[in-house]
Every structure is written in C-alpha cells, then in structure tokens.
CSV table of C-alpha atoms in Angstrom, one decimal:
chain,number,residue,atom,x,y,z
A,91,UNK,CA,194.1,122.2,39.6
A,92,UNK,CA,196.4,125.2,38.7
A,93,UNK,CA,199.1,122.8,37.6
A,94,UNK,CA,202.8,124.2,36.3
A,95,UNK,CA,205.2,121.5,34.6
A,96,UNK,CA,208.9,121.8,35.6
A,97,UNK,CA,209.6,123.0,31.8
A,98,UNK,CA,207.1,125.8,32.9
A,99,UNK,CA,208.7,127.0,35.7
A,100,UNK,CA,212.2,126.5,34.2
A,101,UNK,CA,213.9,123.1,36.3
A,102,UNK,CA,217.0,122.7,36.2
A,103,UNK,CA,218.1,118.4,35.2
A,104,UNK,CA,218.4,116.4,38.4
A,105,UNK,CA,221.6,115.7,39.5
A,106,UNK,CA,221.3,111.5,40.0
A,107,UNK,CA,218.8,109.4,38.1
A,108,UNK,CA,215.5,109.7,40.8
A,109,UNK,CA,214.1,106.3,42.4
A,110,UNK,CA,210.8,105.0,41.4
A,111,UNK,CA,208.4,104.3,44.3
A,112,UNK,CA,205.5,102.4,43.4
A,113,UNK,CA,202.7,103.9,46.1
A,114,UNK,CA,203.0,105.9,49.6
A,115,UNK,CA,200.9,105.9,52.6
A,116,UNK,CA,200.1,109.2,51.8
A,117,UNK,CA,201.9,112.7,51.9
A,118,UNK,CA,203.5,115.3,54.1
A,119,UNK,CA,203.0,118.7,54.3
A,120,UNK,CA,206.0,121.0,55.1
A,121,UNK,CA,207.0,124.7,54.5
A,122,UNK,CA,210.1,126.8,54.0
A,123,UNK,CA,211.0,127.4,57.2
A,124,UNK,CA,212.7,130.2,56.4
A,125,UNK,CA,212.2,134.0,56.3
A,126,UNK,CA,209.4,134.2,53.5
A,127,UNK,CA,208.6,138.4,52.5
A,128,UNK,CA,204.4,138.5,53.6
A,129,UNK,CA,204.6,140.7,49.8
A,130,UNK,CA,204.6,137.3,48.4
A,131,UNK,CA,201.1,136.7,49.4
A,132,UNK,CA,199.7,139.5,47.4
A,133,UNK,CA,197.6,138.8,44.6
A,134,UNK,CA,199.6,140.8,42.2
A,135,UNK,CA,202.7,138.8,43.0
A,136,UNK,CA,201.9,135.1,41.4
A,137,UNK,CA,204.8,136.2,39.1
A,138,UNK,CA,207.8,136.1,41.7
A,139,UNK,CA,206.9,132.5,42.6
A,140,UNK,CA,208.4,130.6,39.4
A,141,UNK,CA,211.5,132.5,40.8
A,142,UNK,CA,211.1,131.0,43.9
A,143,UNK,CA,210.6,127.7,43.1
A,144,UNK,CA,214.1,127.8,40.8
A,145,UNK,CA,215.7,129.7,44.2
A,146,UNK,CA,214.2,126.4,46.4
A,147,UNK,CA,215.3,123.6,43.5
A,148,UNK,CA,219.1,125.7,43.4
A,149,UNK,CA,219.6,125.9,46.9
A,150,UNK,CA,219.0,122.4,47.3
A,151,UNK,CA,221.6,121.5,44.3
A,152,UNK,CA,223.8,123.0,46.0
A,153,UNK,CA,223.7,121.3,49.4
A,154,UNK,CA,226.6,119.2,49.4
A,155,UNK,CA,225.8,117.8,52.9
A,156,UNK,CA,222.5,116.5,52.0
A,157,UNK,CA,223.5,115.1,48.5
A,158,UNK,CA,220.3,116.2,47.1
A,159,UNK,CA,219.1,114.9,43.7
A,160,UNK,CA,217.0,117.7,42.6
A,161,UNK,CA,214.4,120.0,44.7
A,162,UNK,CA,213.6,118.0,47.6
A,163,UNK,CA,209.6,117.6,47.3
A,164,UNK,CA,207.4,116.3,45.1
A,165,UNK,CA,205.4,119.5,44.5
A,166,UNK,CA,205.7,123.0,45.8
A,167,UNK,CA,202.4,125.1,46.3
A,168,UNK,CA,202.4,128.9,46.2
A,169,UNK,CA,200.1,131.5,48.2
A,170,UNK,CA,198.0,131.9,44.8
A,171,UNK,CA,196.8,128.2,44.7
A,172,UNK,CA,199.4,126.9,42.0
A,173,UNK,CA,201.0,123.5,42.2
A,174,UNK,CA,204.9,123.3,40.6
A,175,UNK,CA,206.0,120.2,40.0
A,176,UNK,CA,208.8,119.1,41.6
A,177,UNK,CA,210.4,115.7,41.8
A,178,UNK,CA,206.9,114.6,40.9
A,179,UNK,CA,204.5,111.5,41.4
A,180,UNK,CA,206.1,108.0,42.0
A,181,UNK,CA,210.0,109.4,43.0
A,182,UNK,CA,210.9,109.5,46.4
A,183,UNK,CA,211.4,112.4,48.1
A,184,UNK,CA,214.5,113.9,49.8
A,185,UNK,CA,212.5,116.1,52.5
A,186,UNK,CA,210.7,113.9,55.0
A,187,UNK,CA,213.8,113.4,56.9
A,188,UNK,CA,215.6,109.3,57.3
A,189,UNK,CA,215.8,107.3,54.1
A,190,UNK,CA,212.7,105.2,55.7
A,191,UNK,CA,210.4,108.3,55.8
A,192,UNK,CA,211.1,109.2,52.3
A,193,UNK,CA,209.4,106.4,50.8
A,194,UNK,CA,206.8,106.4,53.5
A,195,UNK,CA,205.2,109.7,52.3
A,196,UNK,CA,205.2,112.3,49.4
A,197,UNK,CA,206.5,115.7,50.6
A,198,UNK,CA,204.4,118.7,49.3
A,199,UNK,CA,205.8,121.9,50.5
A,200,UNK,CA,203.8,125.0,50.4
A,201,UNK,CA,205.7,128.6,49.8
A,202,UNK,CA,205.0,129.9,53.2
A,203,UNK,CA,207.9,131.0,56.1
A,204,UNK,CA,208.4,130.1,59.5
A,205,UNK,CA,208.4,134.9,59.7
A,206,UNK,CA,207.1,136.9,57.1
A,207,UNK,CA,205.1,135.2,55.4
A,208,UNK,CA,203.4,132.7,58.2
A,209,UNK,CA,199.6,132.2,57.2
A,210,UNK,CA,198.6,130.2,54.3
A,211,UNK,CA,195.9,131.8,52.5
A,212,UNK,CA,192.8,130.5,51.3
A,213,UNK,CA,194.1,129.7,47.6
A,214,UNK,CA,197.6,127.8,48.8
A,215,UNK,CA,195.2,125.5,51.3
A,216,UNK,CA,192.7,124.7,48.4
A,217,UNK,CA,196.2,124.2,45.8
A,218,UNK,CA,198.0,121.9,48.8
A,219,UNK,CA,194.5,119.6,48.7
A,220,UNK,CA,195.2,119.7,44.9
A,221,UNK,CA,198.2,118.3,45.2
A,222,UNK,CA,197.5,115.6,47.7
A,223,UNK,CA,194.7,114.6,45.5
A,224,UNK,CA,197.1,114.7,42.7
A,225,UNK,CA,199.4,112.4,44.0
A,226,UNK,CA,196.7,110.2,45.2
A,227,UNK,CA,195.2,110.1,41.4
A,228,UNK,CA,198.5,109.8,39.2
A,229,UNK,CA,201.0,108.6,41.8
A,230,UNK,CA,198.8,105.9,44.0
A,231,UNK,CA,199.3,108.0,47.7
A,232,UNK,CA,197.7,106.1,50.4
A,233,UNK,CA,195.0,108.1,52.3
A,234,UNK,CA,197.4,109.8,55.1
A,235,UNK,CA,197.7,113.6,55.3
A,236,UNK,CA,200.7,114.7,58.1
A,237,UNK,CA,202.9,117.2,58.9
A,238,UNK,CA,207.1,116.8,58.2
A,239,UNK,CA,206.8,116.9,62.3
A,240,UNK,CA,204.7,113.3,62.6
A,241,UNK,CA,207.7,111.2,62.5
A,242,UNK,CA,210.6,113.5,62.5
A,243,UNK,CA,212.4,116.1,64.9
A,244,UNK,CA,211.1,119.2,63.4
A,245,UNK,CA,209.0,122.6,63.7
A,246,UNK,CA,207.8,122.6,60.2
A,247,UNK,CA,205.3,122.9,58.7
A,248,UNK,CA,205.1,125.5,61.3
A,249,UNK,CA,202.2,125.9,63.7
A,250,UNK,CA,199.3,127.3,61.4
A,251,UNK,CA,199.4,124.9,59.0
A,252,UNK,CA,200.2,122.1,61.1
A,253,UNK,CA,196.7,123.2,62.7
A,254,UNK,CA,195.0,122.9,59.5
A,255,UNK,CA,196.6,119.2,59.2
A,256,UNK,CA,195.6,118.2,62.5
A,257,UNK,CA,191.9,119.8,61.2
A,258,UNK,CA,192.3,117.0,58.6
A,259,UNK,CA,193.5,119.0,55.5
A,260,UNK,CA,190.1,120.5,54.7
A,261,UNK,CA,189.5,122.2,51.3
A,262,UNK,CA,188.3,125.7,51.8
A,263,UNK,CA,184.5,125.9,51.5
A,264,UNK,CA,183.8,122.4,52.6
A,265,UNK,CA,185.1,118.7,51.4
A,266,UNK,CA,188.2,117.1,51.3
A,267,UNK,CA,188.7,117.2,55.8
A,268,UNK,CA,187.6,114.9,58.0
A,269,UNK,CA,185.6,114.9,61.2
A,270,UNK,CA,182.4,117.4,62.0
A,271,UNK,CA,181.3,120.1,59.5
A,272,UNK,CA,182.6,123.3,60.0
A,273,UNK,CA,179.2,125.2,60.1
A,274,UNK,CA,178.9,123.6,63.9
A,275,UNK,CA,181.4,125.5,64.9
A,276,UNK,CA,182.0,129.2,66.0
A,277,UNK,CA,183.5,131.4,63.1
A,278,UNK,CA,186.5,132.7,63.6
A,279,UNK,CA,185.0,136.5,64.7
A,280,UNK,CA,188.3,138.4,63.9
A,281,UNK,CA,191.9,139.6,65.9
A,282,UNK,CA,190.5,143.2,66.2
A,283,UNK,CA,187.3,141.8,67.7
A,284,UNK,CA,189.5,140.2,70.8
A,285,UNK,CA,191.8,143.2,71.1
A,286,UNK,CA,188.1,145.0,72.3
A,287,UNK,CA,187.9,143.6,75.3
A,288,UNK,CA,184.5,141.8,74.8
A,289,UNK,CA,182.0,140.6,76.6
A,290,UNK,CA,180.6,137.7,74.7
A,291,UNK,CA,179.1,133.9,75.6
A,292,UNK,CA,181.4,133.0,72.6
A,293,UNK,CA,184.6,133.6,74.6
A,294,UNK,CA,183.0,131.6,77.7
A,295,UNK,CA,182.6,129.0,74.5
A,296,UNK,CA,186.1,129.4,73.7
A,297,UNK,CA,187.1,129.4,77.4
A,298,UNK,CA,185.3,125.9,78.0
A,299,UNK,CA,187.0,124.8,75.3
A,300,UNK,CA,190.9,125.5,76.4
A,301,UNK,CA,190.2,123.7,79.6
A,302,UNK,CA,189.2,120.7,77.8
A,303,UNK,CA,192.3,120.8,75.9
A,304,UNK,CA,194.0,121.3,78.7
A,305,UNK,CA,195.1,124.8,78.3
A,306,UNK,CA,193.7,127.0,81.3
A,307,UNK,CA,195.4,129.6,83.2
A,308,UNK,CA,192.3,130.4,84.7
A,309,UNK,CA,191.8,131.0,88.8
A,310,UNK,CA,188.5,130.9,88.0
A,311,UNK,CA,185.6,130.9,85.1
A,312,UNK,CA,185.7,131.0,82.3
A,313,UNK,CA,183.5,133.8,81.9
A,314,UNK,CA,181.8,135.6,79.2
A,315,UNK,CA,184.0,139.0,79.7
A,316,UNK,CA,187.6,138.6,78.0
A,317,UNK,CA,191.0,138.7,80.2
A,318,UNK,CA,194.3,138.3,80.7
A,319,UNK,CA,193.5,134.9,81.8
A,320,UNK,CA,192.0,134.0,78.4
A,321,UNK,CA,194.9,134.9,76.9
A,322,UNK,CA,197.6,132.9,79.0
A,323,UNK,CA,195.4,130.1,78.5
A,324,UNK,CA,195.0,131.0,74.2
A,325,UNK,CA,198.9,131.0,74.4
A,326,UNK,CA,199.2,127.4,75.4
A,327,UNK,CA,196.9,126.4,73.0
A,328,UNK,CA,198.8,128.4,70.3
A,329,UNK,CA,202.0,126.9,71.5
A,330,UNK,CA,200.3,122.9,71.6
A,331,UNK,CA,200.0,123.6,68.0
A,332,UNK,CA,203.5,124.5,67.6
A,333,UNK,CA,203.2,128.4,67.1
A,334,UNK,CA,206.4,129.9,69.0
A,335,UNK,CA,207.5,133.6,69.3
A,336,UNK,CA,205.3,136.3,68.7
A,337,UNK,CA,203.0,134.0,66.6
A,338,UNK,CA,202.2,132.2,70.4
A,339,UNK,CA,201.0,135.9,72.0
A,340,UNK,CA,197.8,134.7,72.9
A,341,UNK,CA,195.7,136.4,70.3
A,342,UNK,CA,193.3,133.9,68.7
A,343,UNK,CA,194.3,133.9,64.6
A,344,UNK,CA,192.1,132.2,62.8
A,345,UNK,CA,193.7,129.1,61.7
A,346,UNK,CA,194.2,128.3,65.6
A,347,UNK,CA,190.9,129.2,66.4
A,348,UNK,CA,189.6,126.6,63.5
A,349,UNK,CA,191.7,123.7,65.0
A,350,UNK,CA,190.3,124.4,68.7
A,351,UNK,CA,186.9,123.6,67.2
A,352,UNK,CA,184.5,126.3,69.5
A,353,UNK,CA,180.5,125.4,69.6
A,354,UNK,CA,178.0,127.4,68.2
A,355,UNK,CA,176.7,129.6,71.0
C-alpha cells in the first residue's frame, strides 16, 4: 500500500475531538461528486492530489451546515493508487449520511467526479482495495464493501464505480472480489470496436445477457449484427447501474460491461 500520513499531505487539526469506534461492518465507497478535471488522471499529475486532498479536508471545515469535524472520510484514494489518510481507522466518519450510518461503515472516498474525471483507473481501484483491507487490518472493519447509495438517498459513488462494488470490489488482476473468476467472462473488446457496427456472436452474448437483466428494447433477437436496439437496451443497463447523462448513451464502457458479466463465446 502507497500509504500517505496526514503530516504528509499537510492536514489541517480537526475542529472537535473525533469519536472512537471500536469495529464497523465494513466500509463505503463514495466519490466527489463534483466536477473533477479528467487531467487529474494522468500519470504525470500524482503531484496535484496532496492539493486536493487539503481542497476536500478545507471545504469541509468550512461547512457550517454540516458541522464537520475534519475531512469527512476515513481515507481518500487518488487516480495513481495512493491512500491519504483522513479521519483514519477507528473514528467515525461524517460522510455516510444519518448519525446511525456513520458508525455502521468506514467511508473511503476515491478522487474521481460525477464529470470530468468519471472512470477510476486501474491504480485508484487496486489503492480503494488497499484501503478497505487497511481498515479491516488496523481498524477491525467487518467484511461489507457498499456504495454511500446502499442505505442513503444518493447518486454517489456514481455509476462506474458503484458497478465495480456491485462486481464485489475486485482487485485488478484477480483476488480481493467475490463471485466467478473474471477469465469466464467476455473481455471488455473496446468503445471503438461497438461504434463499427459489428457483426459478432459476442454482441448476441451481450444481447442475451440484457434480457436477462431485464434491459431489452428489442422487437426481436438478439442477433449477432449490432443495432440501435442494442443500444436502447445497453442504456438501461447503464442507467440500472446509476450512470445518468451522457455517461448512460448506450455505448458499452468497460466498467459496465464488467458488471453485466457476458459469457465466453
């Protein structure tokens, strides 16, 4: 684990004295939900996320409303795979939602954006296992991984990484997820490759697989050659997941196409 200290990444003090929990039932994943700049991602730019981390804990200190004591989360997690500490193991959090939820669940947010910046990469999904597992170790979390949405009124952690919790939280490469290995399944074969118009038994794969979900706008099939109907019917499934906007246009990505789970063909 790429682990920085809050005397690394320059914390301000809390505001109030924070409360010791003893053990969760696990942890929830959220994200900004805000306008995140997709230049953040780059692998160049590990150096503006200290920055950001301060710009999260300030903003927070300065919500009157909300009364918070310091950053809201236990750990933040940016796109290059590091883990800040925030409010750290055994303190509540602020950012799960009622005063109940809070001791129900760490909250681990990753630097990611409900625009911009929208896909975690493979380095932030391997650092948010990280911190689960390093909240489990030094902070006794129970064996749940959820979204800030399980439980409370919210769209966050927005709809691709909400699919990758629904997936089970799996480390990239294998371990850490839950259910069927990956290597059962149809890899993701690209957005270009769609935008083709092919003719391929893996979109009859995927086709079967959105009416099983429940997701078909089909009249009839599905068939191996690609249409508008598979696309109607890849929106719903994009929008089940949460996805809203332009990121629910009915072009597979390939966090969506992970969570739909399509057979080897």
């Amino acid at each position: 684990m790429q682990f920085i200290t809050r005397a690394q990444w320059g914390a301000r003090p809390s505001r109030y004295a924070l409360t010791y929990i003893g053990s969760t039932r696990g942890v929830k994943i959220h994200y900004e939900g805000t306008y995140v700049p997709e230049s953040l991602g780059r692998p160049d730019a590990h150096g503006q996320c200290a920055a950001r981390v301060r710009s999260i804990q300030a903003s927070h200190l300065a919500n009157r409303e909300e009364d918070y004591s310091d950053v809201a989360y236990n750990a933040l997690v940016c796109p290059h795979g590091y883990v800040f500490e925030g409010r750290g193991a055994h303190r509540k959090t602020g950012a799960n939602g009622t005063a109940a939820l809070n001791v129900g669940h760490y909250a681990v947010c990753a630097l990611l954006g409900s625009s911009g910046l929208t896909e975690p990469t493979d380095a932030q999904l391997a650092g948010l296992r990280d911190a689960v597992e390093w909240l489990r170790r030094d902070g006794d979390a129970g064996d749940e991984i959820k979204g800030h949405r399980d439980g409370h009124p919210t769209a966050c952690p927005g709809g691709p990484l909400y699919a990758w919790v629904q997936r089970g939280a799996p480390r990239p490469g294998g371990g850490g997820g839950t259910g069927t290995p990956a290597q059962k399944y149809e890899p993701f074969p690209g957005a270009d490759w769609f935008k083709r118009n092919p003719r391929s038994p893996i979109v009859t794969a995927m086709g079967r697989r959105l009416v099983a979900e429940g997701c078909s706008a089909y009249r009839e099939g599905p068939g191996p050659q690609w249409t508008e109907s598979d696309r109607q019917s890849y929106a719903r499934w994009q929008r089940r997941l949460g996805y809203r906007g332009d990121d629910a246009d009915g072009w597979p990505g390939r966090t969506s196409w992970d969570a739909l789970k399509v057979p080897n063909v």
